[in-house]
Amino acid sequence: MLSHTRYISFELSNLCNNSRHHIRCPLHGKEVWKYPARRSTLPLALILRTLEELARFDFHGTVGYNIYNEPLIDPRLFLIIQKTHEILGPCSTYLLTNGCFLTQQLVSEAYEFGLDNLQISTYSDQEHEYCSTFTIPKGKAFLARRTTLIDLSDQFKGPYLDLHEPCHGPLGEICVCCTGHITLCCREWMRTGEYFFGNLNETPLHDILAQGKMEKTWERLSRGDRYLDICRRCETSRCFGEKK
């Protein structure tokens, strides 16, 4: 049932320290820093329950902890990384962060708790220089990448593109929102419900997959049939090692 799945990403919350200043960030308009009632956190019990289901599927791919959140804000992060390895056994844990909260001590402890791959998106030369000095344990993956803030509004409002490249997003990476919803892919940031496959607060992963909607969507997109409105505007092709 997960033969095409290489990644699962848990969005631990809808909190990001940069969203307050980045007006093009999907979280900016929700103003979660101003209105506490709008904050949302993915339940730990749901994460552990889903990891146990993945273990029954014999899943040994990559587990990540962010979509539109800053994962290091969450005090449960290192525990979740540790539990991921305890439950799944051989797998890879992946962390993408803006690096604002990182110190050498935290980097070392993250790897000690089982982190396999740390990637930092830095938004200034000073931050990039600082993050590039971290000492990384032998055999562990690390990348500090100088980047810029991006505008994802075209994902919903931009022109249709005449692209027919295969995309394996829906099953190649299972995206779990902080509300528990499984959504189409990491670029589906409006969360209107149009591209939801189910909610893990209400329905186990096995049952959501058994409904067949995710697989049928994957089958069409993997053939290059970009029939969904959001996919017709998207220039990205996510293959996860699958043949194009």
PDB file of C-alpha atoms in Angstrom, residues 20-120:
ATOM      1  CA  ARG A  20       5.561  37.522  11.044  1.00  0.00           C
ATOM      2  CA  HIS A  21       7.989  39.373   8.779  1.00  0.00           C
ATOM      3  CA  HIS A  22       7.614  37.435   5.519  1.00  0.00           C
ATOM      4  CA  ILE A  23       4.409  38.820   4.004  1.00  0.00           C
ATOM      5  CA  ARG A  24       4.461  36.180   1.257  1.00  0.00           C
ATOM      6  CA  CYS A  25       4.595  33.314   3.741  1.00  0.00           C
ATOM      7  CA  PRO A  26       1.403  31.185   3.776  1.00  0.00           C
ATOM      8  CA  LEU A  27       1.258  31.631   7.557  1.00  0.00           C
ATOM      9  CA  HIS A  28       1.574  35.412   7.495  1.00  0.00           C
ATOM     10  CA  GLY A  29      -2.099  36.143   6.828  1.00  0.00           C
ATOM     11  CA  LYS A  30      -3.214  33.887   9.672  1.00  0.00           C
ATOM     12  CA  GLU A  31      -1.308  36.074  12.152  1.00  0.00           C
ATOM     13  CA  VAL A  32      -0.844  33.211  14.594  1.00  0.00           C
ATOM     14  CA  TRP A  33       1.711  35.306  16.502  1.00  0.00           C
ATOM     15  CA  LYS A  34      -1.042  37.842  17.241  1.00  0.00           C
ATOM     16  CA  TYR A  35      -4.037  35.543  17.795  1.00  0.00           C
ATOM     17  CA  PRO A  36      -3.221  32.526  20.022  1.00  0.00           C
ATOM     18  CA  ALA A  37      -6.561  30.880  19.195  1.00  0.00           C
ATOM     19  CA  ARG A  38      -5.321  30.389  15.626  1.00  0.00           C
ATOM     20  CA  ARG A  39      -2.329  28.324  16.722  1.00  0.00           C
ATOM     21  CA  SER A  40      -2.455  24.620  15.979  1.00  0.00           C
ATOM     22  CA  THR A  41      -0.250  21.738  17.134  1.00  0.00           C
ATOM     23  CA  LEU A  42      -0.225  18.195  15.772  1.00  0.00           C
ATOM     24  CA  PRO A  43      -0.991  15.817  18.684  1.00  0.00           C
ATOM     25  CA  LEU A  44       1.909  13.661  19.815  1.00  0.00           C
ATOM     26  CA  ALA A  45      -0.418  10.656  20.158  1.00  0.00           C
ATOM     27  CA  LEU A  46      -1.416  11.014  16.495  1.00  0.00           C
ATOM     28  CA  ILE A  47       2.226  11.130  15.393  1.00  0.00           C
ATOM     29  CA  LEU A  48       3.162   8.026  17.389  1.00  0.00           C
ATOM     30  CA  ARG A  49       0.043   6.154  16.258  1.00  0.00           C
ATOM     31  CA  THR A  50       0.823   6.950  12.623  1.00  0.00           C
ATOM     32  CA  LEU A  51       4.449   5.867  13.044  1.00  0.00           C
ATOM     33  CA  GLU A  52       3.199   2.550  14.438  1.00  0.00           C
ATOM     34  CA  GLU A  53       0.994   2.141  11.369  1.00  0.00           C
ATOM     35  CA  LEU A  54       3.972   2.897   9.139  1.00  0.00           C
ATOM     36  CA  ALA A  55       5.943   0.216  10.963  1.00  0.00           C
ATOM     37  CA  ARG A  56       3.187  -2.303  10.191  1.00  0.00           C
ATOM     38  CA  PHE A  57       3.515  -1.263   6.530  1.00  0.00           C
ATOM     39  CA  ASP A  58       7.255  -2.013   6.843  1.00  0.00           C
ATOM     40  CA  PHE A  59       8.044   1.587   5.950  1.00  0.00           C
ATOM     41  CA  HIS A  60      11.740   2.483   6.177  1.00  0.00           C
ATOM     42  CA  GLY A  61      11.851   5.705   4.185  1.00  0.00           C
ATOM     43  CA  THR A  62      12.415   9.280   5.333  1.00  0.00           C
ATOM     44  CA  VAL A  63      10.459  11.045   8.066  1.00  0.00           C
ATOM     45  CA  GLY A  64      10.448  14.847   8.217  1.00  0.00           C
ATOM     46  CA  TYR A  65       8.984  17.268  10.737  1.00  0.00           C
ATOM     47  CA  ASN A  66       7.990  20.360   8.834  1.00  0.00           C
ATOM     48  CA  ILE A  67       5.927  21.699   5.955  1.00  0.00           C
ATOM     49  CA  TYR A  68       5.167  25.355   6.752  1.00  0.00           C
ATOM     50  CA  ASN A  69       6.407  25.367  10.327  1.00  0.00           C
ATOM     51  CA  GLU A  70       9.709  25.993  12.036  1.00  0.00           C
ATOM     52  CA  PRO A  71      10.269  22.613  13.749  1.00  0.00           C
ATOM     53  CA  LEU A  72      12.748  23.845  16.358  1.00  0.00           C
ATOM     54  CA  ILE A  73       9.969  25.866  17.992  1.00  0.00           C
ATOM     55  CA  ASP A  74       8.395  22.595  19.128  1.00  0.00           C
ATOM     56  CA  PRO A  75       9.803  21.364  22.482  1.00  0.00           C
ATOM     57  CA  ARG A  76       8.782  17.782  21.598  1.00  0.00           C
ATOM     58  CA  LEU A  77      11.009  17.624  18.516  1.00  0.00           C
ATOM     59  CA  PHE A  78      13.947  15.591  19.832  1.00  0.00           C
ATOM     60  CA  LEU A  79      11.593  13.149  21.578  1.00  0.00           C
ATOM     61  CA  ILE A  80       9.702  12.644  18.309  1.00  0.00           C
ATOM     62  CA  ILE A  81      12.943  12.031  16.416  1.00  0.00           C
ATOM     63  CA  GLN A  82      13.977   9.458  19.028  1.00  0.00           C
ATOM     64  CA  LYS A  83      10.561   7.758  18.932  1.00  0.00           C
ATOM     65  CA  THR A  84      10.679   7.647  15.122  1.00  0.00           C
ATOM     66  CA  HIS A  85      13.750   5.403  15.204  1.00  0.00           C
ATOM     67  CA  GLU A  86      12.422   3.325  18.093  1.00  0.00           C
ATOM     68  CA  ILE A  87       9.174   2.584  16.249  1.00  0.00           C
ATOM     69  CA  LEU A  88      10.339   2.301  12.638  1.00  0.00           C
ATOM     70  CA  GLY A  89      13.801   0.853  13.122  1.00  0.00           C
ATOM     71  CA  PRO A  90      15.933   1.524  10.026  1.00  0.00           C
ATOM     72  CA  CYS A  91      14.774   4.815   8.516  1.00  0.00           C
ATOM     73  CA  SER A  92      16.059   8.328   7.878  1.00  0.00           C
ATOM     74  CA  THR A  93      15.019  11.395   9.861  1.00  0.00           C
ATOM     75  CA  TYR A  94      15.157  14.758   8.156  1.00  0.00           C
ATOM     76  CA  LEU A  95      15.002  18.285   9.546  1.00  0.00           C
ATOM     77  CA  LEU A  96      14.655  21.472   7.517  1.00  0.00           C
ATOM     78  CA  THR A  97      15.002  24.630   9.585  1.00  0.00           C
ATOM     79  CA  ASN A  98      15.696  28.329   9.119  1.00  0.00           C
ATOM     80  CA  GLY A  99      18.441  27.914  11.721  1.00  0.00           C
ATOM     81  CA  CYS A 100      17.495  30.916  13.860  1.00  0.00           C
ATOM     82  CA  PHE A 101      17.382  28.830  17.040  1.00  0.00           C
ATOM     83  CA  LEU A 102      20.414  26.657  16.348  1.00  0.00           C
ATOM     84  CA  THR A 103      23.587  26.475  18.388  1.00  0.00           C
ATOM     85  CA  GLN A 104      26.368  23.923  18.191  1.00  0.00           C
ATOM     86  CA  GLN A 105      24.947  22.310  21.326  1.00  0.00           C
ATOM     87  CA  LEU A 106      21.510  21.867  19.762  1.00  0.00           C
ATOM     88  CA  VAL A 107      23.004  20.531  16.540  1.00  0.00           C
ATOM     89  CA  SER A 108      25.010  17.935  18.482  1.00  0.00           C
ATOM     90  CA  GLU A 109      22.001  16.917  20.588  1.00  0.00           C
ATOM     91  CA  ALA A 110      19.758  16.610  17.523  1.00  0.00           C
ATOM     92  CA  TYR A 111      22.132  14.056  16.032  1.00  0.00           C
ATOM     93  CA  GLU A 112      22.473  12.291  19.398  1.00  0.00           C
ATOM     94  CA  PHE A 113      18.681  11.831  19.501  1.00  0.00           C
ATOM     95  CA  GLY A 114      18.767  10.194  16.076  1.00  0.00           C
ATOM     96  CA  LEU A 115      18.614  12.938  13.466  1.00  0.00           C
ATOM     97  CA  ASP A 116      20.173  11.770  10.205  1.00  0.00           C
ATOM     98  CA  ASN A 117      19.909  14.764   7.906  1.00  0.00           C
ATOM     99  CA  LEU A 118      19.948  18.442   8.888  1.00  0.00           C
ATOM    100  CA  GLN A 119      19.341  21.123   6.274  1.00  0.00           C
ATOM    101  CA  ILE A 120      19.331  24.831   7.047  1.00  0.00           C
TER     102      ILE A 120
END
